[in-house]
Structure formats: structure tokens, C-alpha cells
Amino acid sequence: MSQVLIVTGGSRGIGAAVARLGARAGYAVCVNYRRDRAAAEAVVADIEATGGRAIALAADIAVEDEVVSLFRQVDEALGRVTALVNNAGILERHARVEDMDAARLARVFAANVTGSFLCAREAVRRMSTRRGGPGGAIVNVSSRAARLGSPGEYVDYAASKAAVDTLTIGLAREVADAGIRVNAVSPGVIYTDIHASGGEPGRVDRVKDAVPMKRGGQPEEVARAILWLLSDEASYVTGANLDVSGGR
Ligand code: NAD
């Protein structure tokens, strides 16, 4: 039986790197995307060109019905999920707290927290050995921002990632005896398009001197840590949160 990996927000950035590396590690991969079908299909085409198996499926992970449908489509197309990477996340334009409103917080928490929660729930329902499943592994993509707080830029995003950290610990303990490991990675500053949504496309180069290793990270460097946490190499690791931040 093949291992099946779902990567949320897998059409670009860290998610696309996870999808490609996951396929190389032997997973059949679902590349979830919200809007950019062409980019998701390009990732699938890359994977197929190297002999791997992948499909692209649309779903807004903040919407419960869409998440339920996503996992059902994966059941049919690839088989029962054994690995989930909760990678999809959003960052809104840099702002100070006095200029943020409830609608912004709702959007950020819906994508980053509710989305991760709903996907984890669907995965646990299928993986749990208590329900006849084969077990599995989940990795949540958090952020160093959860502990830095991101003052003056995006305290809302930082707080949402702190919620992801707590969700990781709670889920890990809840399903530890059901054959499921749940871990997180906390990237520092990584070269992806998320910084453009924050209104600062050149952010990584601006802040890289504050990184002890004096450089930003590449999406593949985060993806390798994620693939390790998913793999049997990490068979006794659960509830952990691995910084991939150049020492930040
Ligand atoms: P990115 O913006 O390139 O990728 C994020 C992806 O998530 C996009 O494809 C986006 O469409 C998708 N997405 C967002 N909301 C979604 C939704 N509701 N449903 C489905 N897909 C959705 O950025 P990235 O840097 O590759 O981000 C990946 C993860 O890494 C995010 O969770 C982000 O918070 C985290 N992260 C990134 C950095 C960094 O410096 N790049 C640092 C720390 C954490």
C-alpha cells in the first residue's frame, strides 16, 4: 500500500517544495491549492516527469465542507491519507495593532488555525488505529513569529501561529496512542512570496543580518525538515517543534 501525502497550499513556496520532495520519497501526493490551479498543475507535472504520482485538488482549507470534500476526493483518487502537512497560511499587510480590525483577525485565524484544525481532524479520522486506520504523521507549519510576537508588523499572524503550536502539542498527546505523530516546524525568514502579501517582497534580504547564519532560508531547507518529521526516522518524535531558522 502506498503512502499518501496531502500538502495544503502546495502550489508554491514551502508547500511546493514539500510536494516535490515528498514524491521523491515515494509518497503519492495531493497538491492542494486555493486559487492557482495552473501553479498546482505545474507542480504535479514536475512530479510526474520524474516518475512520481500526484494530483492537484482545489479547496479553501478554512471552509469545513471544502476540507471534508478534499479528503474524500483523496480517498478515491489516491487512497487513505497517511501523511498531512498543514502548510497553507496567510500573512496580511504589515500594520500596527491600532490599525487592525476583527475582520482581519478572522481571516488570518480562519486560514492559519481553523484550516490546520479541520485538516488535522479529517486526517485523524482516517489514520487513527483506534478507528481501524494505519496510523500516520502530521506536520504543522508554524513560525518563529509565534515566539517573537512580530511587534509593529503582524501580531495577529504571530498569535495565530502560537495557536498552531498549542494545537500541535494537544493533538500530539491526544493521538499518541492511536499511531499518529504530530509535530511542527517553525521557519524563520524563507525566500517565498508570502512576504509580498505582507507588503514587503524584499523582507528576507532586509532582515537577514539579524539571522545568526546571516542568510534567509530556501523552501527546500524547510521541506527537508518536514520530510524528516514525517518519516520513520522520526519514529519516537511527537509534540516537537523544530526551528528551521538559521539560529534566529
Ligand atoms: P506562500 O504564500 O508562498 O504559500 C502559502 C500557500 O498557502 C499559498 O499557495 C496560498 O495560496 C495557500 N493558502 C493560503 N490560504 C489558503 C487556504 N485558505 N486554503 C488553501 N490554501 C491556502 O508562503 P510560504 O512562505 O510558502 O508559506 C507556507 C507556510 O510557511 C505558511 O504557513 C507560512 O505562514 C509559513 N511560514 C513562512 C515563512 C517565510 O518566511 N516564508 C516563515 C515562517 C512561516
PDB file of C-alpha atoms and ligand atoms in Angstrom:
ATOM      1  CA  MET A   1       0.000   0.000   0.000  1.00  0.00           C
ATOM      2  CA  SER A   2       1.445   3.346  -0.995  1.00  0.00           C
ATOM      3  CA  GLN A   3       1.915   6.203   1.433  1.00  0.00           C
ATOM      4  CA  VAL A   4      -0.361   9.146   0.689  1.00  0.00           C
ATOM      5  CA  LEU A   5       0.640  12.733   1.483  1.00  0.00           C
ATOM      6  CA  ILE A   6      -1.632  15.785   1.460  1.00  0.00           C
ATOM      7  CA  VAL A   7       0.141  19.159   1.324  1.00  0.00           C
ATOM      8  CA  THR A   8      -2.126  22.160   1.848  1.00  0.00           C
ATOM      9  CA  GLY A   9      -1.180  25.280  -0.083  1.00  0.00           C
ATOM     10  CA  GLY A  10       1.123  23.103  -2.171  1.00  0.00           C
ATOM     11  CA  SER A  11       1.221  25.139  -5.369  1.00  0.00           C
ATOM     12  CA  ARG A  12       4.167  27.340  -4.428  1.00  0.00           C
ATOM     13  CA  GLY A  13       6.777  28.209  -1.783  1.00  0.00           C
ATOM     14  CA  ILE A  14       7.408  25.785   1.060  1.00  0.00           C
ATOM     15  CA  GLY A  15       4.353  23.667   0.134  1.00  0.00           C
ATOM     16  CA  ALA A  16       5.555  23.075  -3.430  1.00  0.00           C
ATOM     17  CA  ALA A  17       8.987  22.058  -2.109  1.00  0.00           C
ATOM     18  CA  VAL A  18       7.324  19.587   0.302  1.00  0.00           C
ATOM     19  CA  ALA A  19       5.222  18.139  -2.543  1.00  0.00           C
ATOM     20  CA  ARG A  20       8.258  17.607  -4.790  1.00  0.00           C
ATOM     21  CA  LEU A  21      10.450  16.122  -2.041  1.00  0.00           C
ATOM     22  CA  GLY A  22       7.568  14.008  -0.775  1.00  0.00           C
ATOM     23  CA  ALA A  23       7.044  12.493  -4.210  1.00  0.00           C
ATOM     24  CA  ARG A  24      10.763  11.744  -4.427  1.00  0.00           C
ATOM     25  CA  ALA A  25      10.494   9.995  -1.030  1.00  0.00           C
ATOM     26  CA  GLY A  26       7.814   7.738  -2.527  1.00  0.00           C
ATOM     27  CA  TYR A  27       4.554   9.346  -1.412  1.00  0.00           C
ATOM     28  CA  ALA A  28       1.580   9.674  -3.726  1.00  0.00           C
ATOM     29  CA  VAL A  29       0.954  13.413  -3.268  1.00  0.00           C
ATOM     30  CA  CYS A  30      -2.157  15.592  -3.215  1.00  0.00           C
ATOM     31  CA  VAL A  31      -1.158  19.166  -4.034  1.00  0.00           C
ATOM     32  CA  ASN A  32      -3.956  21.239  -2.510  1.00  0.00           C
ATOM     33  CA  TYR A  33      -4.427  24.781  -3.769  1.00  0.00           C
ATOM     34  CA  ARG A  34      -6.958  27.527  -3.237  1.00  0.00           C
ATOM     35  CA  ARG A  35      -6.957  29.543  -6.478  1.00  0.00           C
ATOM     36  CA  ASP A  36      -3.819  28.996  -8.520  1.00  0.00           C
ATOM     37  CA  ARG A  37      -4.718  25.858 -10.445  1.00  0.00           C
ATOM     38  CA  ALA A  38      -2.037  26.400 -13.109  1.00  0.00           C
ATOM     39  CA  ALA A  39       0.731  26.558 -10.483  1.00  0.00           C
ATOM     40  CA  ALA A  40      -0.574  23.434  -8.712  1.00  0.00           C
ATOM     41  CA  GLU A  41      -0.751  21.568 -12.017  1.00  0.00           C
ATOM     42  CA  ALA A  42       2.815  22.636 -12.810  1.00  0.00           C
ATOM     43  CA  VAL A  43       3.974  21.030  -9.530  1.00  0.00           C
ATOM     44  CA  VAL A  44       2.051  17.860 -10.450  1.00  0.00           C
ATOM     45  CA  ALA A  45       3.641  17.865 -13.921  1.00  0.00           C
ATOM     46  CA  ASP A  46       7.148  18.159 -12.375  1.00  0.00           C
ATOM     47  CA  ILE A  47       6.410  15.219 -10.103  1.00  0.00           C
ATOM     48  CA  GLU A  48       5.034  13.086 -12.923  1.00  0.00           C
ATOM     49  CA  ALA A  49       8.029  13.945 -15.116  1.00  0.00           C
ATOM     50  CA  THR A  50      10.293  12.336 -12.520  1.00  0.00           C
ATOM     51  CA  GLY A  51       8.147   9.207 -12.265  1.00  0.00           C
ATOM     52  CA  GLY A  52       6.121  10.225  -9.210  1.00  0.00           C
ATOM     53  CA  ARG A  53       2.373  10.199  -8.591  1.00  0.00           C
ATOM     54  CA  ALA A  54       0.437  13.385  -7.770  1.00  0.00           C
ATOM     55  CA  ILE A  55      -2.901  15.136  -8.196  1.00  0.00           C
ATOM     56  CA  ALA A  56      -3.911  18.782  -7.759  1.00  0.00           C
ATOM     57  CA  LEU A  57      -7.136  19.434  -5.801  1.00  0.00           C
ATOM     58  CA  ALA A  58      -8.780  22.766  -5.047  1.00  0.00           C
ATOM     59  CA  ALA A  59     -10.104  23.560  -1.560  1.00  0.00           C
ATOM     60  CA  ASP A  60     -10.161  26.561   0.724  1.00  0.00           C
ATOM     61  CA  ILE A  61      -8.983  24.888   3.913  1.00  0.00           C
ATOM     62  CA  ALA A  62     -10.776  27.486   6.045  1.00  0.00           C
ATOM     63  CA  VAL A  63     -14.140  26.162   4.790  1.00  0.00           C
ATOM     64  CA  GLU A  64     -15.281  22.962   6.517  1.00  0.00           C
ATOM     65  CA  ASP A  65     -17.280  21.485   3.604  1.00  0.00           C
ATOM     66  CA  GLU A  66     -14.356  22.036   1.237  1.00  0.00           C
ATOM     67  CA  VAL A  67     -11.950  20.266   3.598  1.00  0.00           C
ATOM     68  CA  VAL A  68     -14.325  17.305   4.007  1.00  0.00           C
ATOM     69  CA  SER A  69     -14.678  17.084   0.228  1.00  0.00           C
ATOM     70  CA  LEU A  70     -10.896  17.394  -0.302  1.00  0.00           C
ATOM     71  CA  PHE A  71     -10.174  14.391   1.915  1.00  0.00           C
ATOM     72  CA  ARG A  72     -12.971  12.339   0.266  1.00  0.00           C
ATOM     73  CA  GLN A  73     -11.517  13.066  -3.163  1.00  0.00           C
ATOM     74  CA  VAL A  74      -8.098  11.945  -1.940  1.00  0.00           C
ATOM     75  CA  ASP A  75      -9.619   8.701  -0.545  1.00  0.00           C
ATOM     76  CA  GLU A  76     -10.974   7.950  -4.009  1.00  0.00           C
ATOM     77  CA  ALA A  77      -8.040   9.088  -6.119  1.00  0.00           C
ATOM     78  CA  LEU A  78      -5.012   8.020  -4.055  1.00  0.00           C
ATOM     79  CA  GLY A  79      -6.255   6.003  -1.064  1.00  0.00           C
ATOM     80  CA  ARG A  80      -6.256   6.698   2.660  1.00  0.00           C
ATOM     81  CA  VAL A  81      -4.038   9.592   3.742  1.00  0.00           C
ATOM     82  CA  THR A  82      -1.009   8.614   5.854  1.00  0.00           C
ATOM     83  CA  ALA A  83       0.778  11.979   6.000  1.00  0.00           C
ATOM     84  CA  LEU A  84      -0.528  15.552   6.228  1.00  0.00           C
ATOM     85  CA  VAL A  85       1.426  18.789   6.021  1.00  0.00           C
ATOM     86  CA  ASN A  86      -0.637  21.728   7.231  1.00  0.00           C
ATOM     87  CA  ASN A  87       1.353  24.256   5.232  1.00  0.00           C
ATOM     88  CA  ALA A  88      -1.274  26.710   3.883  1.00  0.00           C
ATOM     89  CA  GLY A  89      -1.185  30.016   5.705  1.00  0.00           C
ATOM     90  CA  ILE A  90      -1.662  33.716   5.169  1.00  0.00           C
ATOM     91  CA  LEU A  91       0.025  36.886   6.283  1.00  0.00           C
ATOM     92  CA  GLU A  92      -1.719  40.227   5.781  1.00  0.00           C
ATOM     93  CA  ARG A  93      -0.129  43.589   5.114  1.00  0.00           C
ATOM     94  CA  HIS A  94       2.204  44.831   7.836  1.00  0.00           C
ATOM     95  CA  ALA A  95       0.240  47.025  10.257  1.00  0.00           C
ATOM     96  CA  ARG A  96       0.254  48.264  13.811  1.00  0.00           C
ATOM     97  CA  VAL A  97      -2.322  46.901  16.235  1.00  0.00           C
ATOM     98  CA  GLU A  98      -4.342  50.152  16.286  1.00  0.00           C
ATOM     99  CA  ASP A  99      -4.949  49.707  12.551  1.00  0.00           C
ATOM    100  CA  MET A 100      -6.124  46.076  12.672  1.00  0.00           C
ATOM    101  CA  ASP A 101      -9.772  45.026  12.863  1.00  0.00           C
ATOM    102  CA  ALA A 102     -11.774  41.923  13.690  1.00  0.00           C
ATOM    103  CA  ALA A 103     -12.307  41.041  10.024  1.00  0.00           C
ATOM    104  CA  ARG A 104      -8.543  40.823   9.508  1.00  0.00           C
ATOM    105  CA  LEU A 105      -8.110  38.654  12.588  1.00  0.00           C
ATOM    106  CA  ALA A 106     -10.929  36.401  11.430  1.00  0.00           C
ATOM    107  CA  ARG A 107      -9.272  35.893   8.018  1.00  0.00           C
ATOM    108  CA  VAL A 108      -5.864  35.157   9.498  1.00  0.00           C
ATOM    109  CA  PHE A 109      -7.161  32.768  12.163  1.00  0.00           C
ATOM    110  CA  ALA A 110      -9.516  31.048   9.680  1.00  0.00           C
ATOM    111  CA  ALA A 111      -6.673  30.125   7.331  1.00  0.00           C
ATOM    112  CA  ASN A 112      -3.894  29.503   9.846  1.00  0.00           C
ATOM    113  CA  VAL A 113      -5.758  27.934  12.782  1.00  0.00           C
ATOM    114  CA  THR A 114      -9.204  26.701  11.659  1.00  0.00           C
ATOM    115  CA  GLY A 115      -7.722  25.377   8.406  1.00  0.00           C
ATOM    116  CA  SER A 116      -4.989  23.415  10.198  1.00  0.00           C
ATOM    117  CA  PHE A 117      -7.515  22.133  12.734  1.00  0.00           C
ATOM    118  CA  LEU A 118     -10.029  20.923  10.127  1.00  0.00           C
ATOM    119  CA  CYS A 119      -7.405  19.168   8.008  1.00  0.00           C
ATOM    120  CA  ALA A 120      -5.906  17.520  11.104  1.00  0.00           C
ATOM    121  CA  ARG A 121      -9.375  16.320  12.123  1.00  0.00           C
ATOM    122  CA  GLU A 122     -10.030  14.721   8.738  1.00  0.00           C
ATOM    123  CA  ALA A 123      -6.567  13.115   8.799  1.00  0.00           C
ATOM    124  CA  VAL A 124      -7.010  11.750  12.335  1.00  0.00           C
ATOM    125  CA  ARG A 125     -10.394  10.256  11.389  1.00  0.00           C
ATOM    126  CA  ARG A 126      -8.647   8.239   8.681  1.00  0.00           C
ATOM    127  CA  MET A 127      -5.286   7.492  10.320  1.00  0.00           C
ATOM    128  CA  SER A 128      -6.289   6.558  13.874  1.00  0.00           C
ATOM    129  CA  THR A 129      -5.566   2.949  14.783  1.00  0.00           C
ATOM    130  CA  ARG A 130      -8.469   3.288  17.248  1.00  0.00           C
ATOM    131  CA  ARG A 131     -10.752   3.589  14.197  1.00  0.00           C
ATOM    132  CA  GLY A 132      -9.072   0.829  12.182  1.00  0.00           C
ATOM    133  CA  GLY A 133      -6.662   3.169  10.400  1.00  0.00           C
ATOM    134  CA  PRO A 134      -2.976   2.572   9.673  1.00  0.00           C
ATOM    135  CA  GLY A 135      -1.563   5.428  11.799  1.00  0.00           C
ATOM    136  CA  GLY A 136       0.300   8.317  10.228  1.00  0.00           C
ATOM    137  CA  ALA A 137       2.095  11.606  10.753  1.00  0.00           C
ATOM    138  CA  ILE A 138       1.096  15.270  10.681  1.00  0.00           C
ATOM    139  CA  VAL A 139       3.388  18.288  10.463  1.00  0.00           C
ATOM    140  CA  ASN A 140       2.044  21.778  11.119  1.00  0.00           C
ATOM    141  CA  VAL A 141       3.935  24.704   9.632  1.00  0.00           C
ATOM    142  CA  SER A 142       4.157  27.270  12.401  1.00  0.00           C
ATOM    143  CA  SER A 143       6.586  30.207  12.500  1.00  0.00           C
ATOM    144  CA  ARG A 144       9.321  31.703  14.668  1.00  0.00           C
ATOM    145  CA  ALA A 145       6.889  34.645  14.806  1.00  0.00           C
ATOM    146  CA  ALA A 146       4.866  32.660  17.383  1.00  0.00           C
ATOM    147  CA  ARG A 147       7.609  33.327  19.911  1.00  0.00           C
ATOM    148  CA  LEU A 148       8.959  36.635  18.558  1.00  0.00           C
ATOM    149  CA  GLY A 149       5.490  38.248  18.534  1.00  0.00           C
ATOM    150  CA  SER A 150       6.204  40.344  15.403  1.00  0.00           C
ATOM    151  CA  PRO A 151       5.524  43.753  17.006  1.00  0.00           C
ATOM    152  CA  GLY A 152       4.617  46.596  14.629  1.00  0.00           C
ATOM    153  CA  GLU A 153       4.229  44.157  11.726  1.00  0.00           C
ATOM    154  CA  TYR A 154       1.766  41.305  12.268  1.00  0.00           C
ATOM    155  CA  VAL A 155       0.959  40.443  15.868  1.00  0.00           C
ATOM    156  CA  ASP A 156      -2.247  38.814  14.582  1.00  0.00           C
ATOM    157  CA  TYR A 157      -0.281  36.319  12.459  1.00  0.00           C
ATOM    158  CA  ALA A 158       2.159  35.654  15.321  1.00  0.00           C
ATOM    159  CA  ALA A 159      -0.752  34.910  17.686  1.00  0.00           C
ATOM    160  CA  SER A 160      -2.323  32.565  15.119  1.00  0.00           C
ATOM    161  CA  LYS A 161       0.943  30.638  14.849  1.00  0.00           C
ATOM    162  CA  ALA A 162       1.120  30.398  18.663  1.00  0.00           C
ATOM    163  CA  ALA A 163      -2.308  28.743  18.438  1.00  0.00           C
ATOM    164  CA  VAL A 164      -0.843  26.318  15.887  1.00  0.00           C
ATOM    165  CA  ASP A 165       1.935  25.489  18.382  1.00  0.00           C
ATOM    166  CA  THR A 166      -0.572  24.695  21.127  1.00  0.00           C
ATOM    167  CA  LEU A 167      -2.719  22.701  18.703  1.00  0.00           C
ATOM    168  CA  THR A 168       0.385  20.668  17.844  1.00  0.00           C
ATOM    169  CA  ILE A 169       1.030  19.802  21.492  1.00  0.00           C
ATOM    170  CA  GLY A 170      -2.601  18.976  22.262  1.00  0.00           C
ATOM    171  CA  LEU A 171      -3.133  16.849  19.162  1.00  0.00           C
ATOM    172  CA  ALA A 172       0.195  15.065  19.621  1.00  0.00           C
ATOM    173  CA  ARG A 173      -0.780  13.966  23.117  1.00  0.00           C
ATOM    174  CA  GLU A 174      -4.360  13.138  22.179  1.00  0.00           C
ATOM    175  CA  VAL A 175      -3.447  10.794  19.314  1.00  0.00           C
ATOM    176  CA  ALA A 176      -0.070   9.480  20.505  1.00  0.00           C
ATOM    177  CA  ASP A 177      -1.614   6.092  21.364  1.00  0.00           C
ATOM    178  CA  ALA A 178      -3.541   5.983  18.080  1.00  0.00           C
ATOM    179  CA  GLY A 179      -0.433   5.562  15.912  1.00  0.00           C
ATOM    180  CA  ILE A 180      -0.264   9.217  14.859  1.00  0.00           C
ATOM    181  CA  ARG A 181       2.667  11.564  15.422  1.00  0.00           C
ATOM    182  CA  VAL A 182       2.059  15.330  15.294  1.00  0.00           C
ATOM    183  CA  ASN A 183       4.926  17.800  15.094  1.00  0.00           C
ATOM    184  CA  ALA A 184       5.572  21.370  13.964  1.00  0.00           C
ATOM    185  CA  VAL A 185       8.311  23.242  12.171  1.00  0.00           C
ATOM    186  CA  SER A 186       8.966  26.899  12.853  1.00  0.00           C
ATOM    187  CA  PRO A 187      10.623  28.549   9.861  1.00  0.00           C
ATOM    188  CA  GLY A 188      12.489  31.821  10.269  1.00  0.00           C
ATOM    189  CA  VAL A 189      12.699  34.006   7.149  1.00  0.00           C
ATOM    190  CA  ILE A 190      12.400  31.963   3.984  1.00  0.00           C
ATOM    191  CA  TYR A 191      12.534  33.163   0.366  1.00  0.00           C
ATOM    192  CA  THR A 192       8.863  32.819  -0.702  1.00  0.00           C
ATOM    193  CA  ASP A 193       6.054  35.044  -1.980  1.00  0.00           C
ATOM    194  CA  ILE A 194       4.382  35.351   1.431  1.00  0.00           C
ATOM    195  CA  HIS A 195       6.427  38.480   2.154  1.00  0.00           C
ATOM    196  CA  ALA A 196       4.840  40.228  -0.846  1.00  0.00           C
ATOM    197  CA  SER A 197       1.423  39.757   0.794  1.00  0.00           C
ATOM    198  CA  GLY A 198       2.881  41.430   3.869  1.00  0.00           C
ATOM    199  CA  GLY A 199       3.705  44.363   1.585  1.00  0.00           C
ATOM    200  CA  GLU A 200       7.452  43.770   1.771  1.00  0.00           C
ATOM    201  CA  PRO A 201       8.701  41.499  -1.022  1.00  0.00           C
ATOM    202  CA  GLY A 202      12.349  42.206  -0.128  1.00  0.00           C
ATOM    203  CA  ARG A 203      11.885  41.374   3.555  1.00  0.00           C
ATOM    204  CA  VAL A 204      14.232  38.392   3.707  1.00  0.00           C
ATOM    205  CA  ASP A 205      17.203  40.408   2.446  1.00  0.00           C
ATOM    206  CA  ARG A 206      16.315  43.294   4.767  1.00  0.00           C
ATOM    207  CA  VAL A 207      16.313  41.173   7.925  1.00  0.00           C
ATOM    208  CA  LYS A 208      18.890  38.528   7.083  1.00  0.00           C
ATOM    209  CA  ASP A 209      21.666  40.213   9.083  1.00  0.00           C
ATOM    210  CA  ALA A 210      19.578  39.603  12.219  1.00  0.00           C
ATOM    211  CA  VAL A 211      19.790  35.868  11.477  1.00  0.00           C
ATOM    212  CA  PRO A 212      22.823  34.286  13.193  1.00  0.00           C
ATOM    213  CA  MET A 213      23.636  32.411   9.949  1.00  0.00           C
ATOM    214  CA  LYS A 214      23.370  35.761   8.069  1.00  0.00           C
ATOM    215  CA  ARG A 215      21.093  34.474   5.334  1.00  0.00           C
ATOM    216  CA  GLY A 216      17.474  33.649   4.581  1.00  0.00           C
ATOM    217  CA  GLY A 217      16.388  30.051   4.118  1.00  0.00           C
ATOM    218  CA  GLN A 218      15.277  28.257   0.974  1.00  0.00           C
ATOM    219  CA  PRO A 219      11.903  26.466   0.833  1.00  0.00           C
ATOM    220  CA  GLU A 220      13.725  23.147   0.295  1.00  0.00           C
ATOM    221  CA  GLU A 221      15.589  23.570   3.589  1.00  0.00           C
ATOM    222  CA  VAL A 222      12.240  23.710   5.410  1.00  0.00           C
ATOM    223  CA  ALA A 223      10.825  20.880   3.296  1.00  0.00           C
ATOM    224  CA  ARG A 224      13.707  18.569   4.252  1.00  0.00           C
ATOM    225  CA  ALA A 225      12.976  19.080   7.959  1.00  0.00           C
ATOM    226  CA  ILE A 226       9.281  18.396   7.332  1.00  0.00           C
ATOM    227  CA  LEU A 227      10.008  15.192   5.388  1.00  0.00           C
ATOM    228  CA  TRP A 228      12.240  14.006   8.207  1.00  0.00           C
ATOM    229  CA  LEU A 229       9.488  14.577  10.781  1.00  0.00           C
ATOM    230  CA  LEU A 230       7.039  12.655   8.575  1.00  0.00           C
ATOM    231  CA  SER A 231       9.436   9.743   8.102  1.00  0.00           C
ATOM    232  CA  ASP A 232      10.109   6.682  10.238  1.00  0.00           C
ATOM    233  CA  GLU A 233      13.489   8.253  11.045  1.00  0.00           C
ATOM    234  CA  ALA A 234      11.461  10.371  13.500  1.00  0.00           C
ATOM    235  CA  SER A 235       9.516   7.384  14.876  1.00  0.00           C
ATOM    236  CA  TYR A 236       9.819   8.487  18.544  1.00  0.00           C
ATOM    237  CA  VAL A 237       9.328  12.217  17.908  1.00  0.00           C
ATOM    238  CA  THR A 238       5.906  13.698  18.631  1.00  0.00           C
ATOM    239  CA  GLY A 239       4.753  17.040  20.014  1.00  0.00           C
ATOM    240  CA  ALA A 240       8.061  18.583  18.926  1.00  0.00           C
ATOM    241  CA  ASN A 241       8.550  21.976  17.316  1.00  0.00           C
ATOM    242  CA  LEU A 242      11.652  22.183  15.142  1.00  0.00           C
ATOM    243  CA  ASP A 243      13.093  25.631  14.388  1.00  0.00           C
ATOM    244  CA  VAL A 244      14.333  25.954  10.812  1.00  0.00           C
ATOM    245  CA  SER A 245      15.550  29.486  11.179  1.00  0.00           C
ATOM    246  CA  GLY A 246      19.318  29.725  10.814  1.00  0.00           C
ATOM    247  CA  GLY A 247      19.549  30.108  14.588  1.00  0.00           C
ATOM    248  CA  ARG A 248      17.099  33.012  14.872  1.00  0.00           C
TER     249      ARG A 248
HETATM  250  P1  NAD B   1       3.272  31.283   0.204  1.00  0.00           P
HETATM  251  O1  NAD B   1       2.406  32.468   0.349  1.00  0.00           O
HETATM  252  O2  NAD B   1       4.136  31.147  -0.980  1.00  0.00           O
HETATM  253  O3  NAD B   1       2.416  29.924   0.322  1.00  0.00           O
HETATM  254  C1  NAD B   1       1.276  29.802   1.105  1.00  0.00           C
HETATM  255  C2  NAD B   1       0.278  28.983   0.315  1.00  0.00           C
HETATM  256  O4  NAD B   1      -0.884  28.731   1.132  1.00  0.00           O
HETATM  257  C3  NAD B   1      -0.201  29.712  -0.947  1.00  0.00           C
HETATM  258  O5  NAD B   1      -0.149  28.834  -2.042  1.00  0.00           O
HETATM  259  C4  NAD B   1      -1.648  30.068  -0.609  1.00  0.00           C
HETATM  260  O6  NAD B   1      -2.499  30.107  -1.733  1.00  0.00           O
HETATM  261  C5  NAD B   1      -2.026  28.910   0.303  1.00  0.00           C
HETATM  262  N1  NAD B   1      -3.199  29.215   1.115  1.00  0.00           N
HETATM  263  C6  NAD B   1      -3.405  30.275   1.926  1.00  0.00           C
HETATM  264  N2  NAD B   1      -4.628  30.226   2.467  1.00  0.00           N
HETATM  265  C7  NAD B   1      -5.220  29.091   1.998  1.00  0.00           C
HETATM  266  C8  NAD B   1      -6.471  28.498   2.180  1.00  0.00           C
HETATM  267  N3  NAD B   1      -7.411  29.069   2.963  1.00  0.00           N
HETATM  268  N4  NAD B   1      -6.742  27.330   1.555  1.00  0.00           N
HETATM  269  C9  NAD B   1      -5.816  26.742   0.760  1.00  0.00           C
HETATM  270  N5  NAD B   1      -4.595  27.269   0.529  1.00  0.00           N
HETATM  271  C10 NAD B   1      -4.310  28.445   1.131  1.00  0.00           C
HETATM  272  O7  NAD B   1       4.162  31.269   1.519  1.00  0.00           O
HETATM  273  P2  NAD B   1       5.135  30.206   2.225  1.00  0.00           P
HETATM  274  O8  NAD B   1       6.188  31.004   2.853  1.00  0.00           O
HETATM  275  O9  NAD B   1       5.489  29.091   1.329  1.00  0.00           O
HETATM  276  O10 NAD B   1       4.164  29.711   3.393  1.00  0.00           O
HETATM  277  C11 NAD B   1       3.994  28.369   3.770  1.00  0.00           C
HETATM  278  C12 NAD B   1       3.816  28.307   5.280  1.00  0.00           C
HETATM  279  O11 NAD B   1       5.046  28.695   5.898  1.00  0.00           O
HETATM  280  C13 NAD B   1       2.749  29.267   5.815  1.00  0.00           C
HETATM  281  O12 NAD B   1       2.001  28.603   6.816  1.00  0.00           O
HETATM  282  C14 NAD B   1       3.569  30.384   6.423  1.00  0.00           C
HETATM  283  O13 NAD B   1       2.882  31.043   7.455  1.00  0.00           O
HETATM  284  C15 NAD B   1       4.786  29.616   6.931  1.00  0.00           C
HETATM  285  N6  NAD B   1       5.978  30.425   7.188  1.00  0.00           N
HETATM  286  C16 NAD B   1       6.630  31.062   6.167  1.00  0.00           C
HETATM  287  C17 NAD B   1       7.761  31.810   6.474  1.00  0.00           C
HETATM  288  C18 NAD B   1       8.551  32.539   5.404  1.00  0.00           C
HETATM  289  O14 NAD B   1       9.437  33.335   5.737  1.00  0.00           O
HETATM  290  N7  NAD B   1       8.272  32.313   4.129  1.00  0.00           N
HETATM  291  C19 NAD B   1       8.214  31.908   7.783  1.00  0.00           C
HETATM  292  C20 NAD B   1       7.524  31.252   8.775  1.00  0.00           C
HETATM  293  C21 NAD B   1       6.408  30.503   8.463  1.00  0.00           C
END
